Short mmCIF file of C-alpha atoms in Angstrom, two decimals:
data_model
loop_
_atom_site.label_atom_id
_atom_site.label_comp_id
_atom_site.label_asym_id
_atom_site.label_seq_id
_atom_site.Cartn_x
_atom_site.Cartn_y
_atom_site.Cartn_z
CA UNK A 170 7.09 8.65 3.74
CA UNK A 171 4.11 8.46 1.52
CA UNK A 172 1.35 6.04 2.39
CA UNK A 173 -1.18 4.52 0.24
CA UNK A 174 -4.97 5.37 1.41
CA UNK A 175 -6.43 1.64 1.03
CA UNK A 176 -9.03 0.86 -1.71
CA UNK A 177 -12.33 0.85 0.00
CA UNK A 178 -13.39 -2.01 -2.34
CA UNK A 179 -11.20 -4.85 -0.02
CA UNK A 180 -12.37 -2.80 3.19
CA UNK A 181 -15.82 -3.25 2.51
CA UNK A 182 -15.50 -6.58 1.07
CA UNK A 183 -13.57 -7.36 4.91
CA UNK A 184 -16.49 -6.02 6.57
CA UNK A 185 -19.10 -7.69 4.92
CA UNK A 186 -18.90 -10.47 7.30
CA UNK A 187 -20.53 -9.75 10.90
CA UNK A 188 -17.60 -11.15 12.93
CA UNK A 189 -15.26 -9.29 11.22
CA UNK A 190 -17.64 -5.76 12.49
CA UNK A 191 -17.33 -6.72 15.57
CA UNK A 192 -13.46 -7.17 15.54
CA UNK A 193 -13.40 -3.77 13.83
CA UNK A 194 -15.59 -2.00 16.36
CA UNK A 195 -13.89 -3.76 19.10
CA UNK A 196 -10.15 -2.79 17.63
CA UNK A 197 -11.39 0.95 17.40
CA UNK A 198 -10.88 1.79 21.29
CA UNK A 199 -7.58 0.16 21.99
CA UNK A 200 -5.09 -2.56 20.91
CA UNK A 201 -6.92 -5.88 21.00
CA UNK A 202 -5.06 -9.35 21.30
CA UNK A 203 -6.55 -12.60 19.45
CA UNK A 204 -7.41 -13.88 23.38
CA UNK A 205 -9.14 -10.46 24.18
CA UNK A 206 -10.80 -11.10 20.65
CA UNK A 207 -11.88 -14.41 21.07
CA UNK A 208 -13.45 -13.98 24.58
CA UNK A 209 -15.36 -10.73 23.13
CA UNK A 210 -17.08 -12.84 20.66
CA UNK A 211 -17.05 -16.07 22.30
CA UNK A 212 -15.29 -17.74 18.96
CA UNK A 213 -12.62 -20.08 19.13
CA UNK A 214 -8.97 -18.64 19.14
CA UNK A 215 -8.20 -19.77 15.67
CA UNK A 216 -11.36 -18.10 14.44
CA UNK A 217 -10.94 -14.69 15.86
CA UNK A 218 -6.74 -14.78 14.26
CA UNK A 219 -8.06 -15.31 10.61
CA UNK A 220 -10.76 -12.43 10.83
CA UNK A 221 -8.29 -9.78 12.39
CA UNK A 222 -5.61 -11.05 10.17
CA UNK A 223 -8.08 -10.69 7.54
CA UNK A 224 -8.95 -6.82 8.72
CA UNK A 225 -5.33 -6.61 8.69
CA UNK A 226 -4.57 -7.53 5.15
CA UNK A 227 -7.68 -5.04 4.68
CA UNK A 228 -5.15 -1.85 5.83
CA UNK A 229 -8.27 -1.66 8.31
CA UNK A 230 -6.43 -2.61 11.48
CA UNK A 231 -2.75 -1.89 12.17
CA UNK A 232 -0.37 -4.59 13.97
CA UNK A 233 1.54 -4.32 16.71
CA UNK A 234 3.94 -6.82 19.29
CA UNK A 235 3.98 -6.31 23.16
CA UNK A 236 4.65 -8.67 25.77
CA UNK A 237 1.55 -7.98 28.13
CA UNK A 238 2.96 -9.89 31.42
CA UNK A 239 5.06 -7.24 31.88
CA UNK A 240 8.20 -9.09 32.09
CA UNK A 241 11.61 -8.91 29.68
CA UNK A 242 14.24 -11.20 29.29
CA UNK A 243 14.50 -14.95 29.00
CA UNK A 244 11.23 -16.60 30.33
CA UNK A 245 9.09 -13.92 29.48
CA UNK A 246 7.30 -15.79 26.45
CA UNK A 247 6.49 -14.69 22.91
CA UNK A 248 5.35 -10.76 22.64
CA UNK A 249 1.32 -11.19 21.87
CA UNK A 250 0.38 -10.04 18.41
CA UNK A 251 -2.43 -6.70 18.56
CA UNK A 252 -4.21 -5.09 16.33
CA UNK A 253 -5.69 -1.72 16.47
CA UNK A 254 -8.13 0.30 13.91
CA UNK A 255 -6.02 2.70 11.71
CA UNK A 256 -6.87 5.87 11.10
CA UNK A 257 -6.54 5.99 7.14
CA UNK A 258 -8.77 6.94 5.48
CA UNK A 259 -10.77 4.82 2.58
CA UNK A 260 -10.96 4.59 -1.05
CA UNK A 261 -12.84 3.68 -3.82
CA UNK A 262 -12.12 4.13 -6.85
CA UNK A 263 -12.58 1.75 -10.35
CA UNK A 264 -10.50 1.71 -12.05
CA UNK A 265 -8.22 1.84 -9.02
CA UNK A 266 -6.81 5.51 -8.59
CA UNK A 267 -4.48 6.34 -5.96
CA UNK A 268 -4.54 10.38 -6.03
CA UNK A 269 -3.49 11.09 -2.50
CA UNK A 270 -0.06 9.27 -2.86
CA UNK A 271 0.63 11.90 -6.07
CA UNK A 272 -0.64 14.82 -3.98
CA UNK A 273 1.60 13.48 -1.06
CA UNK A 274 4.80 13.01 -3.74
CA UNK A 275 4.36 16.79 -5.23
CA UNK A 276 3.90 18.58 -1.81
CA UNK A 277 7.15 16.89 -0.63
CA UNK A 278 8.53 17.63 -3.97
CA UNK A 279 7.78 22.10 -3.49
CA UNK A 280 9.02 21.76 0.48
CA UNK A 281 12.45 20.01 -1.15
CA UNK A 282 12.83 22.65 -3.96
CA UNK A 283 11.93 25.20 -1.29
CA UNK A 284 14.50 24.62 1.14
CA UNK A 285 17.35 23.43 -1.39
CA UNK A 286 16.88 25.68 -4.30
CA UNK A 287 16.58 23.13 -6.84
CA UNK A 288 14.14 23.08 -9.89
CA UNK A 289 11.20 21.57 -9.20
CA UNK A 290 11.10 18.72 -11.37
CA UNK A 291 14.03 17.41 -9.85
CA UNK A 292 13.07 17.53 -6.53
CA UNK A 293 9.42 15.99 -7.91
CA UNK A 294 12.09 12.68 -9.16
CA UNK A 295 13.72 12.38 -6.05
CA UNK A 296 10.40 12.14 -4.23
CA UNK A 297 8.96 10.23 -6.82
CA UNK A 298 12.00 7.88 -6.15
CA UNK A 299 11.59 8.18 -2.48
CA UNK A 300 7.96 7.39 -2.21
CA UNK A 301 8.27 4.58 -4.57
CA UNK A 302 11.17 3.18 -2.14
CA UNK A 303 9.12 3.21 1.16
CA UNK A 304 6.20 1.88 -0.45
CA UNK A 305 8.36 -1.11 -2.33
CA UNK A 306 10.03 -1.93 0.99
CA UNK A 307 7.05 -3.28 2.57
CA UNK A 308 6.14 -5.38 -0.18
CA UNK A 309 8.06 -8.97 -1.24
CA UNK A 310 8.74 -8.27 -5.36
CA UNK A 311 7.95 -5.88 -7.51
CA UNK A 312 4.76 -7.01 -8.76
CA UNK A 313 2.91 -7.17 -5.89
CA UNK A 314 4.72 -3.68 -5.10
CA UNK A 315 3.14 -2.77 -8.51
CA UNK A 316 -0.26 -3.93 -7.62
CA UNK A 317 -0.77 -2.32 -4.40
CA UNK A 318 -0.13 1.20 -5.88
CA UNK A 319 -2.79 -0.21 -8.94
CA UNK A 320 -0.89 -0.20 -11.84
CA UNK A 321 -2.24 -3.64 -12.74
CA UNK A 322 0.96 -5.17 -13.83
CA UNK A 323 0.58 -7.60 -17.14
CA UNK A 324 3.46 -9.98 -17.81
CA UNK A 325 3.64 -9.27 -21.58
CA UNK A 326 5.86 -13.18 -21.95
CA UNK A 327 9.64 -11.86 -22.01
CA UNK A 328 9.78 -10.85 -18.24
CA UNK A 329 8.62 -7.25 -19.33
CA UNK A 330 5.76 -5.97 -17.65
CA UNK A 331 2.95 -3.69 -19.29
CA UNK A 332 0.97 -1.47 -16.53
CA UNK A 333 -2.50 -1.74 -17.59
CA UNK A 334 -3.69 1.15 -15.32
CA UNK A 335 -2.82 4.38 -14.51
CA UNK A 336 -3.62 5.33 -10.35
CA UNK A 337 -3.03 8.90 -11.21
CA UNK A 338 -4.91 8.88 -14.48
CA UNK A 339 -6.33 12.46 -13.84
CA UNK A 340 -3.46 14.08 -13.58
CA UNK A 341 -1.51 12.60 -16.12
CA UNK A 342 -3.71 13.61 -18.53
CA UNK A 343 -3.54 17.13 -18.00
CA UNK A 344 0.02 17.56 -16.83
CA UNK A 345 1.25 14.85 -18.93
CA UNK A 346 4.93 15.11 -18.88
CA UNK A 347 4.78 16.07 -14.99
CA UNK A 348 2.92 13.17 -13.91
CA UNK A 349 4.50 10.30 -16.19
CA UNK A 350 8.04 11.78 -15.32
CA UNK A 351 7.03 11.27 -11.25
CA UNK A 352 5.39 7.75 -12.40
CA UNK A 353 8.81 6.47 -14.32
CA UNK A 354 10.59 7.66 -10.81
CA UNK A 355 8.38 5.75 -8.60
CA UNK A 356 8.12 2.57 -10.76
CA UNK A 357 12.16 2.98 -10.19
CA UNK A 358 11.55 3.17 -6.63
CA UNK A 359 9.82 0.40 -6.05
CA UNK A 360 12.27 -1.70 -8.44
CA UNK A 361 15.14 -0.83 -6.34
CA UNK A 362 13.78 -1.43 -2.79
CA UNK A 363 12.96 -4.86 -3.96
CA UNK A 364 15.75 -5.77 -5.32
CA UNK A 365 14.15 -6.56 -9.01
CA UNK A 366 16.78 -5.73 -11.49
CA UNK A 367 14.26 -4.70 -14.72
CA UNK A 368 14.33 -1.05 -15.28
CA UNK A 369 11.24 1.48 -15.76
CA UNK A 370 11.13 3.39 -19.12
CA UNK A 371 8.47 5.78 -20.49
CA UNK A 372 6.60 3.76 -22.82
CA UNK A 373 3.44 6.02 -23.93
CA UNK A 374 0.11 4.41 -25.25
CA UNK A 375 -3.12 4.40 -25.24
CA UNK A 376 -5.69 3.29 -22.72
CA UNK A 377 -2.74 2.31 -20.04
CA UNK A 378 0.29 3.95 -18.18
CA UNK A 379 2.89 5.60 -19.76
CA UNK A 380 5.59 3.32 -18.01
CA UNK A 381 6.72 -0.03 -19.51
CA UNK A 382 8.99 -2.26 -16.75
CA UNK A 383 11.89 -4.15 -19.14
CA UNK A 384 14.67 -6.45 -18.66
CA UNK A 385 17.95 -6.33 -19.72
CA UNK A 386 17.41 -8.09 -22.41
CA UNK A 387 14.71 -5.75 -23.97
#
């Protein structure tokens, strides 16, 4: 599955406060709880949920459940909520550019046309598709499925949308019709896993993606 490397604009922005360091350094050695947090720092409960949940929203600490008494079954309570530092590596990029999910897509894309024989571009559109899937499943519409791969989705008045930015704006550039065709694919993907019913077309023009998102109606 291809993951998105988080911008390293909202990391740093998460970091800037101090308690929110500490968290992070704390979360880098092992799975922390909000109680473990809280003692750490001596900061209320409450306090030490928002920050981690905060680092967490940040891609800068992964979440996890576990019930910690070490019992199962009825009685055991609620599994505790942890939070450990990811490994991922950081972005930053402005405009946002996300060049490691389109290097991710098109090495998947020659190991499929290696192993089944089939052209390359098609195996590139079923990636393209794939990637776009995984990435859309995590996220609750398409829009905000949109924005987290920073295509800076504009809602033109008609339910259309009109991606103001390209994340692999590089590339596209000088492998045009490669790139956009993988871009239409994973705008498709990320349509279908959630569940929005407007379709992804190639719409080229200047100064913004090649790929308009339309409604039936359009």
């Amino acid at each position: 599955m291809s993951a998105l490397v988080p911008q390293g604009a909202g990391a740093m922005a998460a970091l800037a406060d101090p308690v929110r360091r500490e968290l992070y350094r704390l979360a880098a050695d092992h799975a922390i709880g909000r109680d473990e947090a809280a003692e750490a720092l001596g900061i209320p409960r409450t306090t030490a949920a928002f920050h981690l949940d905060r680092l967490a929203d940040a891609g800068l600490l992964a979440v996890s459940y576990e019930r910690r008494s070490g019992r199962t079954g009825p009685g055991a309570g609620r599994p505790a909520k942890l939070y450990l530092a990811t490994q991922t590596e950081l972005a930053l990029t402005v405009p946002e550019r996300h060049y490691e999910l389109v290097g991710d897509v098109l090495a998947a894309a020659a190991d499929r046309a290696d192993a089944h024989g089939v052209p390359i571009r098609d195996a590139l559109a079923a990636e393209a598709f794939a990637a776009g899937s995984a990435i859309g499943a995590t996220r609750p519409d398409l829009e905000s499925a949109l924005t987290a791969c920073g295509y800076e989705p504009r809602d033109v008045g008609t339910g259309d949308l009109v991606l103001e930015n390209c994340p692999f704006h590089a590339l596209a550039s000088r492998h045009t019709s490669l790139i956009c065709g993988a871009n239409v694919e994973l705008v498709g993907g990320l349509a279908a896993a959630t569940g929005d019913e407007r379709t992804a077309v190639l719409a080229p023009a200047a100064g913004r993606c090649c790929v308009e998102v339309r409604s039936a109606s359009s």
